[in-house]
Coordinates of C-alpha atoms (C1' of nucleotides) in Angstrom, one line a residue:
Chain H
X1 CA 0.0 0.1 0.0
X2 CA 1.3 3.5 -0.9
X3 CA 1.7 6.3 1.8
X4 CA -0.7 8.3 -0.4
X5 CA -3.5 5.7 0.0
X6 CA -2.7 5.2 3.8
X7 CA -2.8 8.9 4.2
X8 CA -6.3 9.1 2.6
X9 CA -7.4 6.3 4.9
X10 CA -6.1 8.1 7.8
X11 CA -7.2 11.5 6.7
X12 CA -3.7 12.9 6.9
X13 CA -0.9 13.6 4.7
X14 CA 1.5 11.1 2.9
X15 CA 4.7 12.5 4.6
X16 CA 3.0 12.0 8.1
X17 CA 2.5 8.5 7.2
X18 CA 6.2 8.0 6.0
X19 CA 7.3 9.6 9.4
X20 CA 5.3 7.2 11.4
X21 CA 6.0 4.2 9.2
X22 CA 9.7 4.8 9.3
X23 CA 10.0 3.9 12.9
X24 CA 8.0 0.8 12.2
X25 CA 10.3 -0.1 9.3
X26 CA 13.5 0.3 11.7
X27 CA 12.1 -2.3 13.9
X28 CA 11.1 -4.7 11.0
X29 CA 7.3 -4.6 11.3
X30 CA 6.9 -3.2 7.9
X31 CA 8.9 -3.1 4.7
X32 CA 9.0 -0.1 2.2
X33 CA 9.8 -0.4 -1.4
X34 CA 10.7 2.6 -3.6
X35 CA 9.7 3.3 -7.1
X36 CA 7.0 2.1 -9.4
X37 CA 4.7 -0.5 -7.7
X38 CA 6.3 0.3 -4.4
X39 CA 4.8 1.2 -1.1
X40 CA 4.6 -0.5 2.3
X41 CA 4.2 -4.2 3.1
X42 CA 3.7 -5.8 6.4
X43 CA 6.6 -7.9 7.5
X44 CA 5.7 -9.3 10.8
X45 CA 3.1 -11.8 12.4
X46 CA 0.1 -9.9 13.8
X47 CA 0.2 -11.8 16.9
X48 CA 3.8 -11.1 17.8
X49 CA 3.5 -7.3 17.8
X50 CA 1.8 -5.3 20.5
X51 CA 0.7 -1.7 21.0
X52 CA 3.7 -1.5 23.3
X53 CA 6.1 -2.6 20.4
X54 CA 4.4 0.1 18.1
X55 CA 4.6 2.8 21.1
X56 CA 8.3 2.2 21.3
X57 CA 9.0 1.9 17.6
X58 CA 7.3 5.3 17.4
X59 CA 10.2 6.6 19.6
X60 CA 8.2 6.4 23.0
X61 CA 6.6 9.8 22.8
X62 CA 5.5 11.5 26.1
X63 CA 2.7 9.5 27.7
X64 CA 1.8 12.0 30.2
X65 CA 0.6 15.6 30.0
X66 CA 1.7 16.2 33.6
X67 CA 5.1 16.0 35.1
X68 CA 8.2 17.9 36.3
X69 CA 8.8 21.2 34.9
X70 CA 12.4 20.8 35.2
X71 CA 14.6 17.7 35.7
X72 CA 16.9 19.7 38.2
X73 CA 15.9 22.3 40.6
X74 CA 17.3 24.3 43.6
X75 CA 14.0 24.4 45.2
X76 CA 13.5 21.8 47.9
X77 CA 9.7 22.2 47.9
X78 CA 9.6 21.5 44.1
X79 CA 12.3 18.6 44.8
X80 CA 10.0 17.0 47.4
X81 CA 7.0 17.2 45.1
X82 CA 8.9 16.0 42.1
X83 CA 10.0 13.0 44.0
X84 CA 6.6 12.0 45.1
X85 CA 5.1 12.5 41.7
X86 CA 7.8 10.8 39.7
X87 CA 7.5 7.7 41.8
X88 CA 3.9 7.5 40.9
X89 CA 4.4 8.3 37.3
X90 CA 7.0 5.7 36.9
X91 CA 4.8 2.9 38.4
X92 CA 1.7 4.0 36.5
X93 CA 3.8 4.3 33.3
X94 CA 5.1 0.6 33.8
X95 CA 1.6 -0.6 34.3
X96 CA 0.3 1.3 31.3
X97 CA 3.2 -0.3 29.1
X98 CA 2.5 -3.7 30.6
X99 CA -1.2 -3.6 29.6
X100 CA -0.2 -2.3 26.1
X101 CA 2.2 -5.1 26.0
X102 CA -0.7 -7.5 26.1
X103 CA -2.7 -6.1 23.2
X104 CA -1.5 -7.7 20.0
X105 CA -2.2 -6.4 16.6
X106 CA -4.0 -9.6 15.9
X107 CA -6.3 -8.8 18.8
X108 CA -7.1 -5.6 17.4
X109 CA -7.5 -7.3 13.9
X110 CA -10.2 -9.7 15.5
X111 CA -12.0 -6.8 17.2
X112 CA -12.3 -5.1 14.0
X113 CA -13.7 -7.9 12.1
X114 CA -16.0 -8.4 14.8
X115 CA -17.4 -4.9 14.4
X116 CA -17.4 -5.4 10.8
X117 CA -19.5 -8.3 10.9
X118 CA -21.9 -6.8 13.5
X119 CA -22.7 -3.8 11.2
X120 CA -22.9 -5.7 7.8
X121 CA -20.8 -3.2 6.1
X122 CA -18.3 -4.0 3.2
X123 CA -14.8 -4.6 4.3
X124 CA -13.0 -1.6 2.8
X125 CA -10.5 0.9 4.6
X126 CA -12.6 3.4 6.4
X127 CA -13.3 6.7 4.3
Chain O
X1 CA 1.2 35.8 51.3
X2 CA 0.5 37.9 48.3
X3 CA 0.3 36.7 45.0
X4 CA 3.3 38.9 44.1
X5 CA 5.5 37.0 46.6
X6 CA 4.2 33.6 45.6
X7 CA 4.8 34.4 41.9
X8 CA 8.5 35.4 42.6
X9 CA 8.8 32.3 44.7
X10 CA 7.6 30.2 41.7
X11 CA 9.3 32.1 39.1
X12 CA 6.1 33.0 37.5
X13 CA 3.5 35.7 37.2
X14 CA 1.0 36.9 39.9
X15 CA -1.8 36.4 37.5
X16 CA -1.0 32.9 36.9
X17 CA -0.8 32.5 40.7
X18 CA -4.3 34.0 41.0
X19 CA -5.6 31.7 38.2
X20 CA -4.4 28.5 40.1
X21 CA -5.2 29.6 43.6
X22 CA -8.7 30.5 42.5
X23 CA -9.3 26.8 42.0
X24 CA -8.0 26.1 45.5
X25 CA -10.0 28.7 46.9
X26 CA -13.1 27.6 45.5
X27 CA -12.7 24.3 47.2
X28 CA -11.8 25.9 50.5
X29 CA -8.2 25.1 50.9
X30 CA -7.1 28.7 50.9
X31 CA -8.6 31.9 51.5
X32 CA -8.1 35.2 49.9
X33 CA -8.1 38.7 51.2
X34 CA -8.3 41.9 49.0
X35 CA -6.8 45.2 49.8
X36 CA -4.1 46.5 52.0
X37 CA -2.7 43.6 54.0
X38 CA -4.6 41.1 52.0
X39 CA -3.2 38.0 50.3
X40 CA -3.6 34.3 50.6
X41 CA -3.8 32.2 53.8
X42 CA -3.9 28.6 54.2
X43 CA -7.4 27.4 55.4
X44 CA -7.1 23.7 55.7
X45 CA -5.4 20.8 57.5
X46 CA -2.5 19.8 55.6
X47 CA -3.0 16.2 56.6
X48 CA -6.4 16.2 55.1
X49 CA -5.6 17.6 51.5
X50 CA -4.1 15.3 49.0
X51 CA -2.6 15.7 45.7
X52 CA -5.7 14.4 44.1
X53 CA -7.7 17.0 45.8
X54 CA -5.4 19.7 44.4
X55 CA -5.6 18.2 41.0
X56 CA -9.3 18.0 41.1
X57 CA -9.5 21.7 42.4
X58 CA -7.4 22.6 39.6
X59 CA -10.2 21.5 37.3
X60 CA -8.9 18.0 36.5
X61 CA -6.6 19.0 33.6
X62 CA -5.8 16.3 30.9
X63 CA -3.5 13.7 32.5
X64 CA -2.5 12.0 29.1
X65 CA -0.5 13.1 26.4
X66 CA -2.0 10.2 24.2
X67 CA -5.6 9.2 23.6
X68 CA -8.4 9.2 21.0
X69 CA -8.1 11.7 18.3
X70 CA -11.9 12.0 18.3
X71 CA -14.7 10.8 20.4
X72 CA -16.8 9.6 17.6
X73 CA -15.6 7.9 14.4
X74 CA -17.0 6.0 11.5
X75 CA -13.9 4.0 11.2
X76 CA -14.3 0.7 12.6
X77 CA -10.3 0.2 12.9
X78 CA -10.1 3.4 14.8
X79 CA -13.1 2.3 17.0
X80 CA -11.4 -0.9 17.9
X81 CA -8.2 0.7 18.7
X82 CA -9.9 3.5 20.7
X83 CA -11.8 0.8 22.7
X84 CA -8.7 -1.1 23.6
X85 CA -6.9 1.9 24.4
X86 CA -9.4 3.7 26.4
X87 CA -9.9 0.7 28.8
X88 CA -6.4 0.7 29.8
X89 CA -6.1 4.5 30.2
X90 CA -9.4 4.5 32.4
X91 CA -7.9 2.0 34.6
X92 CA -4.4 3.7 34.8
X93 CA -6.1 7.0 35.4
X94 CA -7.9 5.3 38.3
X95 CA -4.8 4.0 39.8
X96 CA -2.8 7.2 39.4
X97 CA -5.7 9.2 41.1
X98 CA -5.7 6.5 43.8
X99 CA -2.1 7.0 44.3
X100 CA -2.3 10.8 44.4
X101 CA -5.0 10.4 46.8
X102 CA -2.5 8.9 49.3
X103 CA -0.1 11.8 49.3
X104 CA -1.0 14.4 51.8
X105 CA 0.3 18.0 51.7
X106 CA 1.4 17.1 55.3
X107 CA 3.8 14.3 53.8
X108 CA 5.2 16.8 51.2
X109 CA 5.7 19.3 54.1
X110 CA 7.6 16.6 56.2
X111 CA 9.5 15.6 53.0
X112 CA 10.5 19.1 52.5
X113 CA 11.8 19.6 56.1
X114 CA 13.8 16.5 56.0
X115 CA 15.5 17.8 52.8
X116 CA 16.0 21.1 54.5
X117 CA 17.7 19.6 57.7
X118 CA 19.8 17.4 55.4
X119 CA 21.4 20.4 53.4
X120 CA 21.7 22.7 56.4
X121 CA 20.2 25.5 54.6
X122 CA 18.1 28.2 56.2
X123 CA 14.4 27.9 55.8
X124 CA 13.3 30.4 53.1
X125 CA 11.3 30.1 50.1
X126 CA 13.3 28.7 47.4
X127 CA 14.8 31.6 45.1
Chain N
dG1 C1' -12.5 61.0 51.0
dT2 C1' -8.5 59.5 48.8
dC3 C1' -4.4 57.1 48.2
dT4 C1' -2.3 52.6 48.3
dC5 C1' -2.2 48.0 48.0
dA6 C1' -4.2 43.8 47.3
dT7 C1' -7.3 40.3 44.6
dG8 C1' -10.6 39.3 40.3
dT9 C1' -10.9 39.2 35.5
dA10 C1' -10.9 39.6 30.7
dA11 C1' -8.1 40.0 26.6
dC12 C1' -4.1 39.8 24.5
dT13 C1' 0.8 37.9 23.5
dT14 C1' 4.1 34.5 23.6
dC15 C1' 5.9 29.9 23.7
dA16 C1' 6.3 24.9 22.9
dT17 C1' 4.9 21.1 20.6
dG18 C1' 2.7 18.3 17.3
dT19 C1' 0.9 18.1 12.7
dG20 C1' 0.6 19.4 8.1
dT21 C1' 2.8 21.0 3.6
dT22 C1' 6.2 21.9 0.3
dG23 C1' 10.0 21.0 -2.5
dC24 C1' 13.7 18.4 -3.7
dT25 C1' 16.3 13.9 -4.1
dA26 C1' 17.0 9.0 -5.3
dG27 C1' 15.5 4.5 -6.5
dA28 C1' 12.7 1.3 -9.3
dG29 C1' 9.8 -0.3 -12.9
dT30 C1' 7.8 0.8 -17.8
Chain K
dA1 C1' 13.3 9.4 -20.7
dC2 C1' 9.1 9.1 -17.9
dT3 C1' 6.4 7.9 -14.2
dC4 C1' 5.7 6.5 -9.6
dT5 C1' 7.2 5.6 -5.4
dA6 C1' 9.8 6.7 -0.6
dG7 C1' 13.2 9.6 2.0
dC8 C1' 14.0 13.9 4.0
dA9 C1' 14.8 18.8 5.3
dA10 C1' 12.6 22.8 5.8
dC11 C1' 8.9 25.6 6.5
dA12 C1' 4.0 26.8 7.8
dC13 C1' 0.0 26.0 10.7
dA14 C1' -3.0 24.9 14.7
dT15 C1' -3.5 24.0 19.3
dG16 C1' -3.1 24.7 24.1
dA17 C1' -0.4 26.1 28.0
dA18 C1' 1.9 30.1 30.0
dG19 C1' 2.8 34.6 30.5
dT20 C1' 1.3 39.6 30.3
dT21 C1' -1.2 43.9 30.3
dA22 C1' -4.9 46.7 31.6
dC23 C1' -8.5 47.7 34.3
dA24 C1' -12.1 46.9 37.9
dT25 C1' -13.2 46.2 42.8
dG26 C1' -12.5 45.9 47.7
dA27 C1' -10.1 47.0 52.2
dG28 C1' -7.1 49.2 55.2
dA29 C1' -4.2 53.6 56.2
dC30 C1' -3.9 58.4 56.5

DNA sequence: GTCTCATGTAACTTCATGTGTTGCTAGAGT
DNA sequence: ACTCTAGCAACACATGAAGTTACATGAGAC
């Protein structure tokens, strides 16, 4: 599938698709082919890749909207608060990633097909 | 203490301080006094207010940097992914808030004084 | 009463970040 | 050659948080 086609399906831009897919390619989840007839092909088993893998392949972008303002501080109050919060955030992050690590693409694929069957729609890419 | 003084201590602006403190005032955690000699005073027991209370008083701003792009979608793939993710996010949010609910301001106050004693510095507001 | 000092608030500006866009290069098939 | 594709850098735009300005209101001091 071409970046162009994916972009249409995702309501975005081919370049954005390439940016994202680049991370996946580096980890061997997809393969890309240049030139005429080129594009993206899947190169992994769907049951062996999880949301966590995807997240990490995408360079582990920030998960939380909250967090320390600065890594270092002179302020002992800020330091105490940062300490208390970052402990919690670290634990929660670990749990989130563990949960994501249990959601395989195969599971999502199945969930999609279940929805598809339920609404009697033809199987096309959305949009 | 005046917004002005707090702003200096926090390296920010008095108006920003007022915006934040406004939420705390509505919940009765602090009291404000206008005019000459006015400013902010604490009006709660530090051991009865938690980080979670503060978070909610601040109008519960977004916790996560990730999440659904849109609440509603026609796309069955997006729908399946949203479903899988929002379950996890809801659980993790609940845990995070529960943890915050166990961190009292009194505990932070104690942690601060411990640090203070450890570094032999005089007890002033940072900066 | 009026002067000064404080909060309250709206409107605006600035900044950071993520997303989208353009323009160009390089590779691969026709 | 020509066309179709990814790769990439550079720029433009959108969004939301943070900071700023300006002014109104209330409360004590004189």
